[in-house]
Amino acid sequence: MIIKNGYILCNGIQKKDICIEGNTITDIGKNLRGSDTIDASKFLVMPGLVNTHTHLAMTLFRGYADDMPLQEWLRDYIWPKEMKLTPQDCYYGNLLGIIEMIKSGTTCFSDMYLREDQAVKAVKESGMRAVLSYGIADMGNKRRGEFMLRESLKFINAVKEPRIDIAFGPHSPYTCSSDFLLKIQEHALKLKKLTHIHLHETKEEIKKFEKKYGKTPIEMLESAGVLNSNVCAAHVVHVSGKELDILRKRNVKVLHCPASNLKLANGIAPVADMVKKGICVSLGTDGAASNNTQDLFAEMRLMALLQKVEDPGAMKADTAVKIATENGGTALNWKTGKIEKGFLADLIFIDLKKGFMVPRHNLASNVVYSMNSSAVNTVIIDGKFVMKNRKILTVDENEIIEKAREHAFDLVNR
């Protein structure tokens, strides 16, 4: 397949063709020839966005428990209802989130949640790409930890899908003992899998942890030998320069979730400082219960603006786009997020006729500061069209929305 004459977001903006063979970009240039051609002359063609931290089935909780602190939100509302989730709840919650992601330009995501077998099913049917992990925690109970680790290993061994990778998902240092985390890391490194964890999300979390252990969570993970290049740390909001140096030294990937951090009053992560130090920062939405969307374009704009509170040049548009695309691929160990030979053909077409994309003085700036996801016209994942002209081709959008609505109302009333 040849994508012809698109404005390509690749080392700046260039009007070029893209050749796709199978699921891979094999050539980029002018006047490329092929029997199957797609006219992209009215579109910006850019890498699909990569959402590196979400809890996708939580779309069913969208709007259910808003405007309260994190621990109250979890303890009094979310955790009690999560105990009542059924497989079908999670299946339709995942599909609802995937529809939202596709229509807002996300082509790959990383999920940590419950009943991830239903996420596997939803990803396979929708054509999406994903890294999935069961959220696990030993809560200081050795037998509980051993059981959860066995279940995670079973899940890893059971799932063999070309567009799905499986990671370990220890919830956080305050719900997982250091011994449990170290065992997880031993398995993760042996199996070459990622470890997806919440880290330094709130001041309260860090304060309680430090009082109990005499160290911050990052310091504890470092001293225990847990931190490594396979660790994907979500949030990392409250962090010292010394702790950032530890993350950089260990090549830990930071999964930044600005909207969720603001909505739960957790703070603003020092992303510009992380980037300066050479830390790989990528972008996530968190779950729809705490965001409340899965729209990564909205997240990208918010991220860039928040870093400019004191310095308008703290985060350039090109950097914001890289964080939402290429860095996400790097964090998740998928060769995606970049238009380059040998990379996966995960691409989105942005409609340049939309008023908010005019004029075209700087298309990267338009992408970050003025566009919204309604401009996403076409989505290709793994070399296949999953959306054309804003119509999803792989699943029945209307049926899924109706089923998800029914399951959501039933769930909160159980």
PDB file of N, CA and C in Angstrom, residues 257-264 290-291 299:
ATOM      1  N   CYS A 257       0.566  11.547  33.450  1.00  0.00           N
ATOM      2  CA  CYS A 257      -0.904  11.620  33.326  1.00  0.00           C
ATOM      3  C   CYS A 257      -1.401  12.960  33.871  1.00  0.00           C
ATOM      4  N   PRO A 258      -1.241  14.049  33.119  1.00  0.00           N
ATOM      5  CA  PRO A 258      -1.509  15.382  33.673  1.00  0.00           C
ATOM      6  C   PRO A 258      -2.944  15.633  34.093  1.00  0.00           C
ATOM      7  N   ALA A 259      -3.932  15.204  33.311  1.00  0.00           N
ATOM      8  CA  ALA A 259      -5.326  15.508  33.654  1.00  0.00           C
ATOM      9  C   ALA A 259      -5.751  14.802  34.934  1.00  0.00           C
ATOM     10  N   SER A 260      -5.435  13.538  35.057  1.00  0.00           N
ATOM     11  CA  SER A 260      -5.772  12.788  36.263  1.00  0.00           C
ATOM     12  C   SER A 260      -5.078  13.384  37.485  1.00  0.00           C
ATOM     13  N   ASN A 261      -3.812  13.753  37.317  1.00  0.00           N
ATOM     14  CA  ASN A 261      -3.080  14.359  38.432  1.00  0.00           C
ATOM     15  C   ASN A 261      -3.738  15.646  38.903  1.00  0.00           C
ATOM     16  N   LEU A 262      -4.237  16.440  37.970  1.00  0.00           N
ATOM     17  CA  LEU A 262      -4.910  17.689  38.331  1.00  0.00           C
ATOM     18  C   LEU A 262      -6.276  17.421  38.952  1.00  0.00           C
ATOM     19  N   LYS A 263      -7.035  16.519  38.341  1.00  0.00           N
ATOM     20  CA  LYS A 263      -8.414  16.278  38.790  1.00  0.00           C
ATOM     21  C   LYS A 263      -8.463  15.728  40.209  1.00  0.00           C
ATOM     22  N   LEU A 264      -7.472  14.922  40.572  1.00  0.00           N
ATOM     23  CA  LEU A 264      -7.401  14.362  41.916  1.00  0.00           C
ATOM     24  C   LEU A 264      -6.539  15.211  42.850  1.00  0.00           C
ATOM     25  N   SER A 290     -10.991   8.947  36.333  1.00  0.00           N
ATOM     26  CA  SER A 290     -10.235  10.039  36.965  1.00  0.00           C
ATOM     27  C   SER A 290      -9.687  11.031  35.952  1.00  0.00           C
ATOM     28  N   ASN A 291     -10.246  11.029  34.722  1.00  0.00           N
ATOM     29  CA  ASN A 291      -9.691  11.938  33.711  1.00  0.00           C
ATOM     30  C   ASN A 291     -10.669  12.998  33.194  1.00  0.00           C
ATOM     31  N   GLU A 299      -4.736  15.473  26.242  1.00  0.00           N
ATOM     32  CA  GLU A 299      -3.701  15.278  27.261  1.00  0.00           C
ATOM     33  C   GLU A 299      -2.390  15.946  26.841  1.00  0.00           C
TER      34      GLU A 299
END
